[in-house]
PDB file of C-alpha atoms in Angstrom:
ATOM      1  CA  GLU A   1       9.263  11.812 -14.663  1.00 86.00           C
ATOM      2  CA  ALA A   2       9.301   8.513 -12.793  1.00 84.00           C
ATOM      3  CA  GLN A   3       5.768   7.269 -12.488  1.00 94.00           C
ATOM      4  CA  VAL A   4       3.242   4.489 -12.460  1.00 97.00           C
ATOM      5  CA  THR A   5       0.400   5.120 -14.866  1.00 97.00           C
ATOM      6  CA  GLN A   6      -2.993   3.483 -14.491  1.00 97.00           C
ATOM      7  CA  ASN A   7      -5.889   3.737 -16.876  1.00 97.00           C
ATOM      8  CA  PRO A   8      -8.706   4.464 -16.739  1.00 97.00           C
ATOM      9  CA  ARG A   9      -9.176   6.597 -13.616  1.00 97.00           C
ATOM     10  CA  TYR A  10     -12.889   5.866 -13.478  1.00 97.00           C
ATOM     11  CA  LEU A  11     -14.794   2.943 -14.902  1.00 97.00           C
ATOM     12  CA  ILE A  12     -18.447   2.007 -14.680  1.00 97.00           C
ATOM     13  CA  THR A  13     -19.446  -1.328 -16.118  1.00 96.00           C
ATOM     14  CA  VAL A  14     -22.082  -4.017 -15.878  1.00 96.00           C
ATOM     15  CA  THR A  15     -21.887  -7.456 -14.361  1.00 97.00           C
ATOM     16  CA  GLY A  16     -20.158  -9.976 -16.588  1.00 96.00           C
ATOM     17  CA  LYS A  17     -18.583  -7.582 -19.079  1.00 97.00           C
ATOM     18  CA  LYS A  18     -14.865  -8.285 -19.287  1.00 97.00           C
ATOM     19  CA  LEU A  19     -12.569  -5.372 -18.560  1.00 97.00           C
ATOM     20  CA  THR A  20      -8.882  -4.589 -18.295  1.00 98.00           C
ATOM     21  CA  VAL A  21      -7.188  -1.956 -16.181  1.00 98.00           C
ATOM     22  CA  THR A  22      -3.780  -1.079 -17.525  1.00 98.00           C
ATOM     23  CA  CYS A  23      -0.693  -0.303 -15.481  1.00 98.00           C
ATOM     24  CA  SER A  24       2.662   0.838 -16.755  1.00 98.00           C
ATOM     25  CA  GLN A  25       5.832   1.975 -14.991  1.00 97.00           C
ATOM     26  CA  ASN A  26       8.850   3.743 -16.446  1.00 96.00           C
ATOM     27  CA  MET A  27      11.326   3.044 -13.658  1.00 95.00           C
ATOM     28  CA  ASN A  28      12.533  -0.383 -14.827  1.00 94.00           C
ATOM     29  CA  HIS A  29      11.178  -1.899 -11.604  1.00 94.00           C
ATOM     30  CA  GLU A  30      11.102  -5.651 -11.247  1.00 92.00           C
ATOM     31  CA  TYR A  31       8.292  -5.898  -8.711  1.00 93.00           C
ATOM     32  CA  MET A  32       4.747  -4.874  -9.558  1.00 95.00           C
ATOM     33  CA  SER A  33       1.511  -5.503  -7.739  1.00 95.00           C
ATOM     34  CA  TRP A  34      -2.189  -4.721  -7.606  1.00 97.00           C
ATOM     35  CA  TYR A  35      -4.255  -3.708  -4.568  1.00 98.00           C
ATOM     36  CA  ARG A  36      -7.854  -2.955  -3.878  1.00 98.00           C
ATOM     37  CA  GLN A  37      -8.914  -0.453  -1.266  1.00 98.00           C
ATOM     38  CA  ASP A  38     -12.248  -0.832   0.486  1.00 96.00           C
ATOM     39  CA  PRO A  39     -13.619   1.130   3.451  1.00 93.00           C
ATOM     40  CA  GLY A  40     -12.608  -0.426   6.733  1.00 91.00           C
ATOM     41  CA  LEU A  41     -10.425  -3.032   5.028  1.00 94.00           C
ATOM     42  CA  GLY A  42      -7.432  -0.980   4.023  1.00 93.00           C
ATOM     43  CA  LEU A  43      -5.378  -2.068   1.033  1.00 95.00           C
ATOM     44  CA  ARG A  44      -5.386  -5.721   0.118  1.00 96.00           C
ATOM     45  CA  GLN A  45      -2.974  -7.265  -2.325  1.00 95.00           C
ATOM     46  CA  ILE A  46      -4.570  -8.987  -5.308  1.00 97.00           C
ATOM     47  CA  TYR A  47      -1.576 -10.223  -7.323  1.00 96.00           C
ATOM     48  CA  TYR A  48       2.092  -9.474  -7.549  1.00 94.00           C
ATOM     49  CA  SER A  49       4.869 -10.099 -10.028  1.00 94.00           C
ATOM     50  CA  MET A  50       8.572 -10.466  -9.268  1.00 91.00           C
ATOM     51  CA  ASN A  51       9.685 -10.428 -12.879  1.00 90.00           C
ATOM     52  CA  VAL A  52       8.530 -10.917 -16.440  1.00 92.00           C
ATOM     53  CA  GLU A  53       6.343 -14.015 -16.750  1.00 90.00           C
ATOM     54  CA  VAL A  54       6.415 -14.577 -12.965  1.00 91.00           C
ATOM     55  CA  THR A  55       3.250 -13.784 -11.034  1.00 95.00           C
ATOM     56  CA  ASP A  56       1.659 -15.008  -7.833  1.00 94.00           C
ATOM     57  CA  LYS A  57      -1.491 -14.573  -5.816  1.00 95.00           C
ATOM     58  CA  GLY A  58      -1.869 -12.048  -3.068  1.00 93.00           C
ATOM     59  CA  ASP A  59      -4.547 -12.209  -0.413  1.00 92.00           C
ATOM     60  CA  VAL A  60      -7.626 -11.598  -2.577  1.00 96.00           C
ATOM     61  CA  PRO A  61      -6.982 -13.031  -6.065  1.00 97.00           C
ATOM     62  CA  GLU A  62     -10.421 -14.531  -6.743  1.00 97.00           C
ATOM     63  CA  GLY A  63     -12.081 -13.067  -9.814  1.00 97.00           C
ATOM     64  CA  TYR A  64      -8.916 -11.425 -11.139  1.00 98.00           C
ATOM     65  CA  LYS A  65      -6.198 -12.292 -13.627  1.00 98.00           C
ATOM     66  CA  VAL A  66      -2.905 -10.612 -14.401  1.00 97.00           C
ATOM     67  CA  SER A  67      -0.124 -10.983 -16.895  1.00 95.00           C
ATOM     68  CA  ARG A  68       3.468  -9.751 -17.072  1.00 96.00           C
ATOM     69  CA  LYS A  69       4.672 -10.121 -20.612  1.00 96.00           C
ATOM     70  CA  GLU A  70       6.841  -7.030 -20.478  1.00 96.00           C
ATOM     71  CA  LYS A  71       8.702  -5.569 -17.551  1.00 95.00           C
ATOM     72  CA  ARG A  72       6.917  -2.219 -17.677  1.00 97.00           C
ATOM     73  CA  ASN A  73       3.301  -3.432 -17.978  1.00 97.00           C
ATOM     74  CA  PHE A  74       1.110  -5.304 -15.531  1.00 98.00           C
ATOM     75  CA  PRO A  75      -2.569  -5.255 -16.548  1.00 98.00           C
ATOM     76  CA  LEU A  76      -5.367  -6.361 -14.241  1.00 98.00           C
ATOM     77  CA  ILE A  77      -8.105  -8.363 -15.943  1.00 98.00           C
ATOM     78  CA  LEU A  78     -11.616  -8.960 -14.663  1.00 97.00           C
ATOM     79  CA  GLU A  79     -13.055 -11.663 -16.903  1.00 95.00           C
ATOM     80  CA  SER A  80     -16.562 -11.503 -15.445  1.00 97.00           C
ATOM     81  CA  PRO A  81     -16.887  -8.559 -13.057  1.00 97.00           C
ATOM     82  CA  SER A  82     -19.367  -8.727 -10.223  1.00 97.00           C
ATOM     83  CA  PRO A  83     -20.722  -5.968  -7.936  1.00 97.00           C
ATOM     84  CA  ASN A  84     -18.461  -7.119  -5.073  1.00 97.00           C
ATOM     85  CA  GLN A  85     -15.501  -6.040  -7.185  1.00 98.00           C
ATOM     86  CA  THR A  86     -16.623  -2.443  -6.979  1.00 98.00           C
ATOM     87  CA  SER A  87     -13.610  -0.827  -5.370  1.00 98.00           C
ATOM     88  CA  LEU A  88     -10.677   1.536  -5.699  1.00 98.00           C
ATOM     89  CA  TYR A  89      -7.735  -0.201  -7.345  1.00 98.00           C
ATOM     90  CA  PHE A  90      -4.076   0.717  -7.154  1.00 98.00           C
ATOM     91  CA  CYS A  91      -1.150  -0.549  -9.142  1.00 98.00           C
ATOM     92  CA  ALA A  92       2.319  -0.213  -7.637  1.00 96.00           C
ATOM     93  CA  SER A  93       5.922  -1.020  -8.421  1.00 95.00           C
ATOM     94  CA  SER A  94       9.069  -1.485  -6.381  1.00 92.00           C
ATOM     95  CA  SER A  95      12.713  -1.541  -7.354  1.00 90.00           C
ATOM     96  CA  THR A  96      13.602  -4.788  -5.581  1.00 83.00           C
ATOM     97  CA  ARG A  97      12.320  -8.158  -6.725  1.00 73.00           C
ATOM     98  CA  GLN A  98      11.121  -9.151  -3.251  1.00 75.00           C
ATOM     99  CA  GLY A  99       9.116  -5.984  -2.865  1.00 72.00           C
ATOM    100  CA  HIS A 100      11.234  -4.733   0.023  1.00 82.00           C
ATOM    101  CA  SER A 101      11.681  -1.279  -1.373  1.00 88.00           C
ATOM    102  CA  PRO A 102       9.030   1.408  -1.072  1.00 92.00           C
ATOM    103  CA  LEU A 103       6.078   1.060  -3.386  1.00 94.00           C
ATOM    104  CA  HIS A 104       5.413   3.653  -6.066  1.00 95.00           C
ATOM    105  CA  PHE A 105       1.685   3.847  -6.623  1.00 97.00           C
ATOM    106  CA  GLY A 106      -0.430   4.817  -9.561  1.00 97.00           C
ATOM    107  CA  ASN A 107      -3.236   7.307  -9.054  1.00 96.00           C
ATOM    108  CA  GLY A 108      -5.884   4.661  -8.716  1.00 97.00           C
ATOM    109  CA  THR A 109      -8.843   3.368 -10.716  1.00 98.00           C
ATOM    110  CA  ARG A 110     -12.312   3.651  -9.247  1.00 97.00           C
ATOM    111  CA  LEU A 111     -14.363   0.772 -10.572  1.00 98.00           C
ATOM    112  CA  THR A 112     -18.126   0.464 -10.233  1.00 98.00           C
ATOM    113  CA  VAL A 113     -19.829  -2.750 -11.300  1.00 97.00           C
ATOM    114  CA  THR A 114     -23.620  -2.567 -11.544  1.00 96.00           C
TER     115      THR A 114
ATOM    116  CA  ALA B   1       0.720 -15.686   8.804  1.00 80.00           C
ATOM    117  CA  GLN B   2       1.476 -12.014   8.438  1.00 89.00           C
ATOM    118  CA  LYS B   3      -0.785  -9.388   9.887  1.00 93.00           C
ATOM    119  CA  VAL B   4      -0.766  -5.652  10.500  1.00 96.00           C
ATOM    120  CA  THR B   5      -3.133  -4.109  13.026  1.00 97.00           C
ATOM    121  CA  GLN B   6      -3.962  -0.433  13.236  1.00 97.00           C
ATOM    122  CA  ALA B   7      -6.460  -0.367  16.061  1.00 96.00           C
ATOM    123  CA  GLN B   8      -7.189   3.353  15.792  1.00 97.00           C
ATOM    124  CA  THR B   9      -9.769   3.820  13.077  1.00 97.00           C
ATOM    125  CA  GLU B  10     -10.011   7.576  13.381  1.00 97.00           C
ATOM    126  CA  ILE B  11      -8.281  10.211  15.492  1.00 97.00           C
ATOM    127  CA  SER B  12      -9.179  13.880  15.781  1.00 97.00           C
ATOM    128  CA  VAL B  13      -6.792  16.416  17.247  1.00 97.00           C
ATOM    129  CA  VAL B  14      -6.576  20.158  17.393  1.00 97.00           C
ATOM    130  CA  GLU B  15      -3.801  21.812  15.475  1.00 97.00           C
ATOM    131  CA  LYS B  16      -0.444  21.885  17.293  1.00 97.00           C
ATOM    132  CA  GLU B  17      -1.259  18.835  19.374  1.00 97.00           C
ATOM    133  CA  ASP B  18       1.027  15.818  19.200  1.00 97.00           C
ATOM    134  CA  VAL B  19      -0.499  12.572  17.982  1.00 97.00           C
ATOM    135  CA  THR B  20       0.721   8.982  17.828  1.00 98.00           C
ATOM    136  CA  LEU B  21      -0.566   6.422  15.364  1.00 98.00           C
ATOM    137  CA  ASP B  22      -0.162   2.836  16.497  1.00 98.00           C
ATOM    138  CA  CYS B  23       0.896  -0.121  14.384  1.00 98.00           C
ATOM    139  CA  VAL B  24       1.305  -3.684  15.595  1.00 98.00           C
ATOM    140  CA  TYR B  25       2.479  -6.442  13.302  1.00 97.00           C
ATOM    141  CA  GLU B  26       2.818 -10.207  13.214  1.00 95.00           C
ATOM    142  CA  THR B  27       5.258 -12.184  11.100  1.00 93.00           C
ATOM    143  CA  ARG B  28       7.337 -15.323  11.272  1.00 91.00           C
ATOM    144  CA  ASP B  29       9.944 -13.963   8.896  1.00 89.00           C
ATOM    145  CA  THR B  30      13.266 -13.023  10.447  1.00 89.00           C
ATOM    146  CA  THR B  31      13.906 -10.483   7.715  1.00 90.00           C
ATOM    147  CA  TYR B  32      11.091  -8.096   7.015  1.00 92.00           C
ATOM    148  CA  TYR B  33      10.409  -4.466   6.284  1.00 93.00           C
ATOM    149  CA  LEU B  34       7.936  -2.043   7.779  1.00 95.00           C
ATOM    150  CA  PHE B  35       6.532   1.003   6.063  1.00 95.00           C
ATOM    151  CA  TRP B  36       4.263   3.957   6.616  1.00 97.00           C
ATOM    152  CA  TYR B  37       2.272   5.514   3.779  1.00 97.00           C
ATOM    153  CA  LYS B  38       0.094   8.598   3.730  1.00 97.00           C
ATOM    154  CA  GLN B  39      -3.100   8.995   1.727  1.00 97.00           C
ATOM    155  CA  PRO B  40      -4.248  12.641   1.710  1.00 97.00           C
ATOM    156  CA  PRO B  41      -7.806  13.577   0.706  1.00 95.00           C
ATOM    157  CA  SER B  42      -6.684  13.782  -2.929  1.00 94.00           C
ATOM    158  CA  GLY B  43      -6.289   9.992  -2.841  1.00 94.00           C
ATOM    159  CA  GLU B  44      -2.719   9.281  -3.876  1.00 95.00           C
ATOM    160  CA  LEU B  45      -0.517   7.061  -1.735  1.00 96.00           C
ATOM    161  CA  VAL B  46       2.748   8.546  -0.568  1.00 95.00           C
ATOM    162  CA  PHE B  47       5.651   6.681   0.988  1.00 94.00           C
ATOM    163  CA  LEU B  48       6.886   8.089   4.305  1.00 95.00           C
ATOM    164  CA  ILE B  49       9.399   5.679   5.810  1.00 93.00           C
ATOM    165  CA  ARG B  50      10.857   2.175   5.647  1.00 92.00           C
ATOM    166  CA  ARG B  51      12.481   0.197   8.436  1.00 92.00           C
ATOM    167  CA  ASN B  52      14.078  -3.251   8.223  1.00 90.00           C
ATOM    168  CA  SER B  53      13.839  -5.822  10.973  1.00 91.00           C
ATOM    169  CA  PHE B  54      17.471  -5.419  11.977  1.00 89.00           C
ATOM    170  CA  ASP B  55      17.368  -1.699  12.507  1.00 85.00           C
ATOM    171  CA  GLU B  56      15.574  -0.654  15.669  1.00 82.00           C
ATOM    172  CA  GLN B  57      16.870   2.868  15.716  1.00 82.00           C
ATOM    173  CA  ASN B  58      14.167   5.438  16.025  1.00 84.00           C
ATOM    174  CA  GLU B  59      13.978   8.003  13.282  1.00 85.00           C
ATOM    175  CA  ILE B  60      13.020  11.634  13.209  1.00 86.00           C
ATOM    176  CA  SER B  61      12.239  13.649  10.121  1.00 88.00           C
ATOM    177  CA  GLY B  62      11.071  17.137  10.895  1.00 92.00           C
ATOM    178  CA  ARG B  63       7.808  16.857  12.813  1.00 94.00           C
ATOM    179  CA  TYR B  64       7.577  13.128  12.131  1.00 95.00           C
ATOM    180  CA  SER B  65       9.148  10.408  14.235  1.00 93.00           C
ATOM    181  CA  TRP B  66       8.924   6.650  14.259  1.00 93.00           C
ATOM    182  CA  ASN B  67       9.428   4.212  17.119  1.00 94.00           C
ATOM    183  CA  PHE B  68      10.217   0.628  16.132  1.00 94.00           C
ATOM    184  CA  GLN B  69      10.202  -1.958  18.928  1.00 93.00           C
ATOM    185  CA  LYS B  70      10.683  -5.603  18.006  1.00 92.00           C
ATOM    186  CA  SER B  71       9.981  -6.698  21.569  1.00 92.00           C
ATOM    187  CA  THR B  72       6.389  -5.503  21.251  1.00 95.00           C
ATOM    188  CA  SER B  73       6.129  -5.908  17.456  1.00 95.00           C
ATOM    189  CA  SER B  74       5.203  -2.286  17.095  1.00 96.00           C
ATOM    190  CA  PHE B  75       6.111   0.478  14.685  1.00 96.00           C
ATOM    191  CA  ASN B  76       4.419   3.632  15.904  1.00 96.00           C
ATOM    192  CA  PHE B  77       4.323   6.991  14.173  1.00 96.00           C
ATOM    193  CA  THR B  78       4.238  10.317  15.998  1.00 96.00           C
ATOM    194  CA  ILE B  79       3.446  13.697  14.520  1.00 96.00           C
ATOM    195  CA  THR B  80       4.594  16.577  16.671  1.00 96.00           C
ATOM    196  CA  ALA B  81       2.765  19.892  16.539  1.00 97.00           C
ATOM    197  CA  SER B  82       0.217  18.599  14.055  1.00 97.00           C
ATOM    198  CA  GLN B  83      -0.996  20.772  11.197  1.00 97.00           C
ATOM    199  CA  VAL B  84      -4.157  20.756   9.112  1.00 97.00           C
ATOM    200  CA  VAL B  85      -2.108  19.467   6.161  1.00 96.00           C
ATOM    201  CA  ASP B  86      -1.408  16.308   8.158  1.00 97.00           C
ATOM    202  CA  SER B  87      -5.053  15.328   7.790  1.00 98.00           C
ATOM    203  CA  ALA B  88      -4.997  12.052   5.876  1.00 98.00           C
ATOM    204  CA  VAL B  89      -5.345   8.321   6.169  1.00 98.00           C
ATOM    205  CA  TYR B  90      -2.121   6.685   7.290  1.00 98.00           C
ATOM    206  CA  PHE B  91      -1.293   3.100   6.499  1.00 98.00           C
ATOM    207  CA  CYS B  92       1.267   0.871   8.134  1.00 97.00           C
ATOM    208  CA  ALA B  93       2.545  -1.994   5.976  1.00 96.00           C
ATOM    209  CA  LEU B  94       4.694  -5.104   6.310  1.00 95.00           C
ATOM    210  CA  SER B  95       6.742  -6.750   3.581  1.00 91.00           C
ATOM    211  CA  GLY B  96       8.245 -10.179   4.110  1.00 81.00           C
ATOM    212  CA  THR B  97       8.925 -12.331   1.102  1.00 76.00           C
ATOM    213  CA  TYR B  98       7.129 -10.841  -1.910  1.00 78.00           C
ATOM    214  CA  LYS B  99       3.812 -10.193  -0.200  1.00 84.00           C
ATOM    215  CA  TYR B 100       2.818  -6.806   1.067  1.00 88.00           C
ATOM    216  CA  ILE B 101       0.362  -6.581   3.960  1.00 92.00           C
ATOM    217  CA  PHE B 102      -1.294  -3.299   4.867  1.00 95.00           C
ATOM    218  CA  GLY B 103      -3.162  -2.344   7.981  1.00 96.00           C
ATOM    219  CA  THR B 104      -6.682  -0.998   7.730  1.00 97.00           C
ATOM    220  CA  GLY B 105      -5.447   2.558   8.130  1.00 97.00           C
ATOM    221  CA  THR B 106      -5.963   5.364  10.627  1.00 98.00           C
ATOM    222  CA  ARG B 107      -7.809   8.469   9.546  1.00 97.00           C
ATOM    223  CA  LEU B 108      -6.278  11.531  11.159  1.00 98.00           C
ATOM    224  CA  LYS B 109      -8.275  14.736  11.299  1.00 98.00           C
ATOM    225  CA  VAL B 110      -6.428  17.833  12.402  1.00 97.00           C
ATOM    226  CA  LEU B 111      -8.801  20.637  13.281  1.00 96.00           C
ATOM    227  CA  ALA B 112      -7.808  24.270  12.977  1.00 94.00           C
TER     228      ALA B 112
END
């Protein structure tokens, strides 16, 4: 089944404790990206990747890192999480490098930073 | 700069009513794509439709229809004869070159 898999679904952590949210897709998509969803703000793009080893900032990249060492994986790293990063996070992939095709989303990761 | 505005934060309708969700966008790109996504109460995000900037034909899919007008930079979504299962948050999105911009979403409540 074609899918984007995010883990974990729920995560509660403390300020400053490094964490990684994994994202993997099995559709051989070139484009992958991360979003955070906050009430009243919709979905905001954090980072995106057009291909292996090629990443760029979205609209809200501060406090986040990503890597794209393999085509299928695109982990989101919070080196020192803070409470303002409490949010619902979505990973997504798209079949075209520019991101012009519809996004396939993972099921989301609800992160709470205390 | 790119921007997507969904001015309607929340809409409530009674079942079988028609409802239109508004989307206005801004972009300097000549080639761009517009999308609608649905987020039901279960939380997943589901793709509904894509339109490119060169195709202004309206589209109908069952009870759903979309009206794309470049002259007013709008890409509105109409649900005809709404049903309770249409209750969700709907997002309009714009893709230019690599970046994806979403609107803040419209929460639709369809009451039985």
